[in-house]
Short mmCIF file of C-alpha atoms in Angstrom, two decimals:
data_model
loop_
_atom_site.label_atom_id
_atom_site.label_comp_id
_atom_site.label_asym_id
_atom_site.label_seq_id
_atom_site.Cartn_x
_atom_site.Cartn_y
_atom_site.Cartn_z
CA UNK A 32 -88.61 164.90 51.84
CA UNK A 33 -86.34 163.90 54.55
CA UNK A 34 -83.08 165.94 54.39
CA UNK A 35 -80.08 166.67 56.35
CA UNK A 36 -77.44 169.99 55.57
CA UNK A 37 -74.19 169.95 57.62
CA UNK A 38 -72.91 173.45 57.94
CA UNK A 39 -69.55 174.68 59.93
CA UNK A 40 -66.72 173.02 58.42
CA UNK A 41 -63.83 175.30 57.11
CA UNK A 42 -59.82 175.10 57.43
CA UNK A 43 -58.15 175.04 60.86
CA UNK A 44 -54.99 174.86 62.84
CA UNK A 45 -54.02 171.87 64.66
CA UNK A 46 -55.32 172.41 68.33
CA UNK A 47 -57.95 174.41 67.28
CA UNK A 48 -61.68 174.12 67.89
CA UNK A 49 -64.50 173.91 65.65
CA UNK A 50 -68.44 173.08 65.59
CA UNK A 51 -69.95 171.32 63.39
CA UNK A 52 -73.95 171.63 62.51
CA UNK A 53 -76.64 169.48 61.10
CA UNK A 54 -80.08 170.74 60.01
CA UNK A 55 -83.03 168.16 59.88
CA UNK A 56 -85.97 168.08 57.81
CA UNK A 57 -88.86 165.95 56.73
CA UNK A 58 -89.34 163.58 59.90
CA UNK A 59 -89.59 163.67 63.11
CA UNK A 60 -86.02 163.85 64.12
CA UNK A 61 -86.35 162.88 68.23
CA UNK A 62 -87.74 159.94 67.20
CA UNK A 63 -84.34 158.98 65.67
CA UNK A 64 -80.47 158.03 67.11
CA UNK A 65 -78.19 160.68 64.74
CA UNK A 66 -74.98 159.85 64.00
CA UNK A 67 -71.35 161.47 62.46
CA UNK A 68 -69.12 160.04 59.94
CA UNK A 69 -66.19 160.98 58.49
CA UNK A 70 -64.39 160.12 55.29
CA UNK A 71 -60.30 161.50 55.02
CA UNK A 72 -59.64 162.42 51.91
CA UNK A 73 -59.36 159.27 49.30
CA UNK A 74 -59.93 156.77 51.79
CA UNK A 75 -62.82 155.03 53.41
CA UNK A 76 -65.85 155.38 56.15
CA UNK A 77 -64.88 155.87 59.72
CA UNK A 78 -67.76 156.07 61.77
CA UNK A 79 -67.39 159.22 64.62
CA UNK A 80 -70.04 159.09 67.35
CA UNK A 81 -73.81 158.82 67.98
CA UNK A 82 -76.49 160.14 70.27
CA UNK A 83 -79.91 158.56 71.12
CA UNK A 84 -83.07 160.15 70.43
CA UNK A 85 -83.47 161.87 73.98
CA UNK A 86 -79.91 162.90 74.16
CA UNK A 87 -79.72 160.63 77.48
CA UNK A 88 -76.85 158.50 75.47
CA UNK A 89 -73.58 159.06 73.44
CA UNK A 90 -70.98 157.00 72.25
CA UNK A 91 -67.77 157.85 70.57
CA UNK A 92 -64.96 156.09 68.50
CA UNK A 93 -62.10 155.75 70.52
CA UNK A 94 -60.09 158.10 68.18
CA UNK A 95 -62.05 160.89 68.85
CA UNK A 96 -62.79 160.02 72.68
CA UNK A 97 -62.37 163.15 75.09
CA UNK A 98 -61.94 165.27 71.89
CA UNK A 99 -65.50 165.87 70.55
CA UNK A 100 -68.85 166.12 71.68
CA UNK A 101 -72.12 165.30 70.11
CA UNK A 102 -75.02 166.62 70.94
CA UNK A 103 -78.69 167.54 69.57
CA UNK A 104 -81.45 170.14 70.01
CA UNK A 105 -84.35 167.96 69.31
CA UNK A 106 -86.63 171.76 69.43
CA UNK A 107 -84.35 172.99 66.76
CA UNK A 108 -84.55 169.51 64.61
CA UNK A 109 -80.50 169.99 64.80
CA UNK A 110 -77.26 167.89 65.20
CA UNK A 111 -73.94 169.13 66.77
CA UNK A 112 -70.49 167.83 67.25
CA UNK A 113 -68.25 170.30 69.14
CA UNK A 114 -64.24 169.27 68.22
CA UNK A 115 -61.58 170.51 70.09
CA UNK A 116 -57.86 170.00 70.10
CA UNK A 117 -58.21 169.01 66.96
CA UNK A 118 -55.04 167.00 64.79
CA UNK A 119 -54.09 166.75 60.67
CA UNK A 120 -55.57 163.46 60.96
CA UNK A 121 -59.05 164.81 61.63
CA UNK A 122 -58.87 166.41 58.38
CA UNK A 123 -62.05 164.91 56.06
CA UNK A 124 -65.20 165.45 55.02
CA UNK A 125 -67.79 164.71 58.00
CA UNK A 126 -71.21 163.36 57.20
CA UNK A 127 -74.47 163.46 59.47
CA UNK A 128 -76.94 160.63 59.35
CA UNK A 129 -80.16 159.31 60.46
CA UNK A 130 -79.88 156.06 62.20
CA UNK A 131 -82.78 153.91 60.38
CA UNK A 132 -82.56 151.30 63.25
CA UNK A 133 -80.75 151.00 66.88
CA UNK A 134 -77.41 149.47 66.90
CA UNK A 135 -77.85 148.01 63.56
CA UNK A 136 -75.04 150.81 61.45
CA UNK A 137 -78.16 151.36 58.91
CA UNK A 138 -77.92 154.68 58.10
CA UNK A 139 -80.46 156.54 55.63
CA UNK A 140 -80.60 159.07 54.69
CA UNK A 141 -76.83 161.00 54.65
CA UNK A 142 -76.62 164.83 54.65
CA UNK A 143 -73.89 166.18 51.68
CA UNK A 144 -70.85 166.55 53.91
CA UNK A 145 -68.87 169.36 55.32
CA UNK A 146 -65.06 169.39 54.97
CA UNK A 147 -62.70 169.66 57.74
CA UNK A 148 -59.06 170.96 56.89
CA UNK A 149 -56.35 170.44 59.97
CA UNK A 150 -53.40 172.73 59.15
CA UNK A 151 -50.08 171.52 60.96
CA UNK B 80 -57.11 148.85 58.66
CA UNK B 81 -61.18 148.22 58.85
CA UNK B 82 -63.11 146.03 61.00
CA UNK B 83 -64.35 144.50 58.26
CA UNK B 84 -62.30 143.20 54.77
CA UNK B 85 -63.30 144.01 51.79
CA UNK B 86 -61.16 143.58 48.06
CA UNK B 87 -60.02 147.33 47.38
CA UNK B 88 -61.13 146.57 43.76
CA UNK B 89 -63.36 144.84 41.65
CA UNK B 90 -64.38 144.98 37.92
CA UNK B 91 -66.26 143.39 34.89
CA UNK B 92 -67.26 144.20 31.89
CA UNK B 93 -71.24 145.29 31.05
CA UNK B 94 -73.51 142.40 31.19
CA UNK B 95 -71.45 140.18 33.93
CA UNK B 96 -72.22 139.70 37.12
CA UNK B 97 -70.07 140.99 40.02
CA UNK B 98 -69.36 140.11 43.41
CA UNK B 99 -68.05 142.21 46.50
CA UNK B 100 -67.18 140.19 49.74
CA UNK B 101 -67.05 141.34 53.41
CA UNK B 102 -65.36 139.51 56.18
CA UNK B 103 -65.85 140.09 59.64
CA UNK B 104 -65.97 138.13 63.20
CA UNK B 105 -68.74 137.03 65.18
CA UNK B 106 -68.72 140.03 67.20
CA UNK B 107 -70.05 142.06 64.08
CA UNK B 108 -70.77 140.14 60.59
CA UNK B 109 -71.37 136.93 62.36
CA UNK B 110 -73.80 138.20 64.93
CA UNK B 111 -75.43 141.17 63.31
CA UNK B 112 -77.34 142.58 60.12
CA UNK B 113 -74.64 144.37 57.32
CA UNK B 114 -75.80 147.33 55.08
CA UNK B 115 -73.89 148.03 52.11
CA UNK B 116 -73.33 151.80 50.76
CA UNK B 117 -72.79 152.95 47.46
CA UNK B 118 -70.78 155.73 47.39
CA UNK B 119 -69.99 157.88 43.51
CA UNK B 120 -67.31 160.57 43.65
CA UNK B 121 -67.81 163.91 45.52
CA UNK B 122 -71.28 162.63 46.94
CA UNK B 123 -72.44 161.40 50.30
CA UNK B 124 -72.94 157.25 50.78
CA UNK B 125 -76.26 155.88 49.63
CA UNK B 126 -77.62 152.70 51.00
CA UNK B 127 -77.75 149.93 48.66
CA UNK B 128 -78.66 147.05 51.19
CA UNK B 129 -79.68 146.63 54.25
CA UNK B 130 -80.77 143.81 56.84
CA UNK B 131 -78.12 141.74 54.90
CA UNK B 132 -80.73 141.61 51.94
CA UNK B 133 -83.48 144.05 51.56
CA UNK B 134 -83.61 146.34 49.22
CA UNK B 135 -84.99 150.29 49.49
CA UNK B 136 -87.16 151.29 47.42
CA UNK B 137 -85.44 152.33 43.68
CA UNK B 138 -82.54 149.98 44.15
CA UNK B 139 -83.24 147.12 41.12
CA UNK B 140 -83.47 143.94 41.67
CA UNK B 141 -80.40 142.72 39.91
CA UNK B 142 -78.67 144.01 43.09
CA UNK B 143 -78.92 141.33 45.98
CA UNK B 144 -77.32 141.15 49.59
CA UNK B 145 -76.18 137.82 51.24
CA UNK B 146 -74.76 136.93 54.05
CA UNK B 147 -73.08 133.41 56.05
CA UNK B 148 -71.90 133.03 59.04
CA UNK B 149 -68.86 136.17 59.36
CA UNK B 150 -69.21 136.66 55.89
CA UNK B 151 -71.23 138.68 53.44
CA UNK B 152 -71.66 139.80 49.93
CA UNK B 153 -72.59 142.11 47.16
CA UNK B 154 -73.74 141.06 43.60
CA UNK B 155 -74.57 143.17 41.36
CA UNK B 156 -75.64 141.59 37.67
CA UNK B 157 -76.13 142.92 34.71
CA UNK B 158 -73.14 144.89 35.03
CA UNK B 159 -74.14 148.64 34.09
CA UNK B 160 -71.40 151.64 33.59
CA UNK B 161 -73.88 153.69 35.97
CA UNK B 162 -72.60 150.99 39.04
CA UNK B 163 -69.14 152.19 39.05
CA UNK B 164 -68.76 153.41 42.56
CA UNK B 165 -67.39 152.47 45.70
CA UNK B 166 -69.15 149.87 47.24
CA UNK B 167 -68.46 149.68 51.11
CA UNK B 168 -70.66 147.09 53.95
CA UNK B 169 -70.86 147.86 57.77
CA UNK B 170 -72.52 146.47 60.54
CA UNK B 171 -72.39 146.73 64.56
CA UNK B 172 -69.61 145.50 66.62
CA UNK B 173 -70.91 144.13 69.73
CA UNK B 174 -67.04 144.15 70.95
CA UNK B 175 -66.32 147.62 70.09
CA UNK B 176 -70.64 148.73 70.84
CA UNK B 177 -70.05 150.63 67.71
CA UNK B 178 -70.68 150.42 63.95
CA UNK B 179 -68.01 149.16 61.49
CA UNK B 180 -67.20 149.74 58.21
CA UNK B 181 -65.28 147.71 55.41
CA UNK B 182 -62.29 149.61 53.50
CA UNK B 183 -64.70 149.63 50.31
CA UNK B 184 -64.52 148.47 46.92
CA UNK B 185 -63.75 150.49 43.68
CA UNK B 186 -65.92 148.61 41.01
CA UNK B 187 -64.82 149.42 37.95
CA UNK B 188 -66.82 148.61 34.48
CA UNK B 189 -64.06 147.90 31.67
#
């Protein structure tokens, strides 16, 4: 069935660096536009970046602009987002997911979520 | 503060029929398709709707999508305890070339 596993998340200190991972299964994942989400703790859906199929196109939320870096290893059926200089407010739990359409926010399926812990 | 407005809560009692609104602009609601997720504690979003009214596969039919002009909603009849969730829409900005999500909706089933 199709599936996606985040991996990498884990407590760090503000400024720090961390990389985030998410492992595909079940489809064919170059045919598909990934994207990252994250939810803070208790509150709602912020939508982080995406990447096109062919890795030719990213796009970021402006929060996270010059910070992180998506990317994708369509050989490896994998998902990245690099985050540096990272800040307490990036603390959440970050979500992968398969864009079901282009530039339409439909996104099925999710993976479970890694959590993200900014120490001050 | 979300692109898109949505009531932080909601509730009824089993049986009734609920409804969840989303408000946007005509650079997202009002010019593109909204999804709605359904999201239950300590578990990753689920979509509920999508295309403003389809339904996947498993989702019942006495859920239903709607939208008009920068507006869109939720109902869910037949109130169940199993629906209490957060309930949360999203679409694309064409302003902002990015997708938008609503603040989300605690529906709770008294």
């Amino acid at each position: 069935q199709v599936k996606l596993v985040e991996s990498g998340g884990g407590l760090v200190k503000a400024g720090g660096s961390l990389r985030l991972s998410c492992a595909a299964s079940g489809f064919t994942f170059s045919d598909y536009y990934m994207s990252w989400i994250r939810q803070a703790p208790g509150k709602g859906l912020e939508w982080v970046s995406y990447i096109s199929s062919k890795n030719n196109y990213t796009y970021y939320a402006d929060s996270v602009k010059g910070r992180f870096t998506i990317s994708r290893d369509n050989a490896k059926n994998s998902l990245y987002l690099q985050m540096n200089s990272l800040r307490a407010e990036d603390t959440a739990v970050y979500y992968c997911a398969r864009e079901a359409g282009i530039r339409v926010a439909w996104f099925d399926p999710w993976g479970q979520g890694t959590l993200v812990t900014v120490s001050s | 503060q979300s692109v898109l407005t949505q009531p932080p809560s909601a509730s009824g009692t089993p049986g009734q029929t609920v409804t969840i609104s989303c408000s946007g602009s005509s650079s997202n609601v009002g010019s593109n398709i909204v999804n709605w997720y359904q999201q239950f504690p300590g578990t990753a979003p689920k979509v509920l709707i999508y295309s403003n009214n389809q339904r996947p596969s498993g989702v019942p039919d006495r859920i239903s999508g709607s939208k008009s002009g920068t507006s869109a909603s939720l109902a869910i009849s037949g109130l169940q305890s199993e629906d209490e969730a957060d309930y949360y829409c999203a679409g694309w900005d064409d302003s902002l070339n990015g997708p938008v999500f609503g603040g989300g909706t605690k529906l709770t089933v008294l």
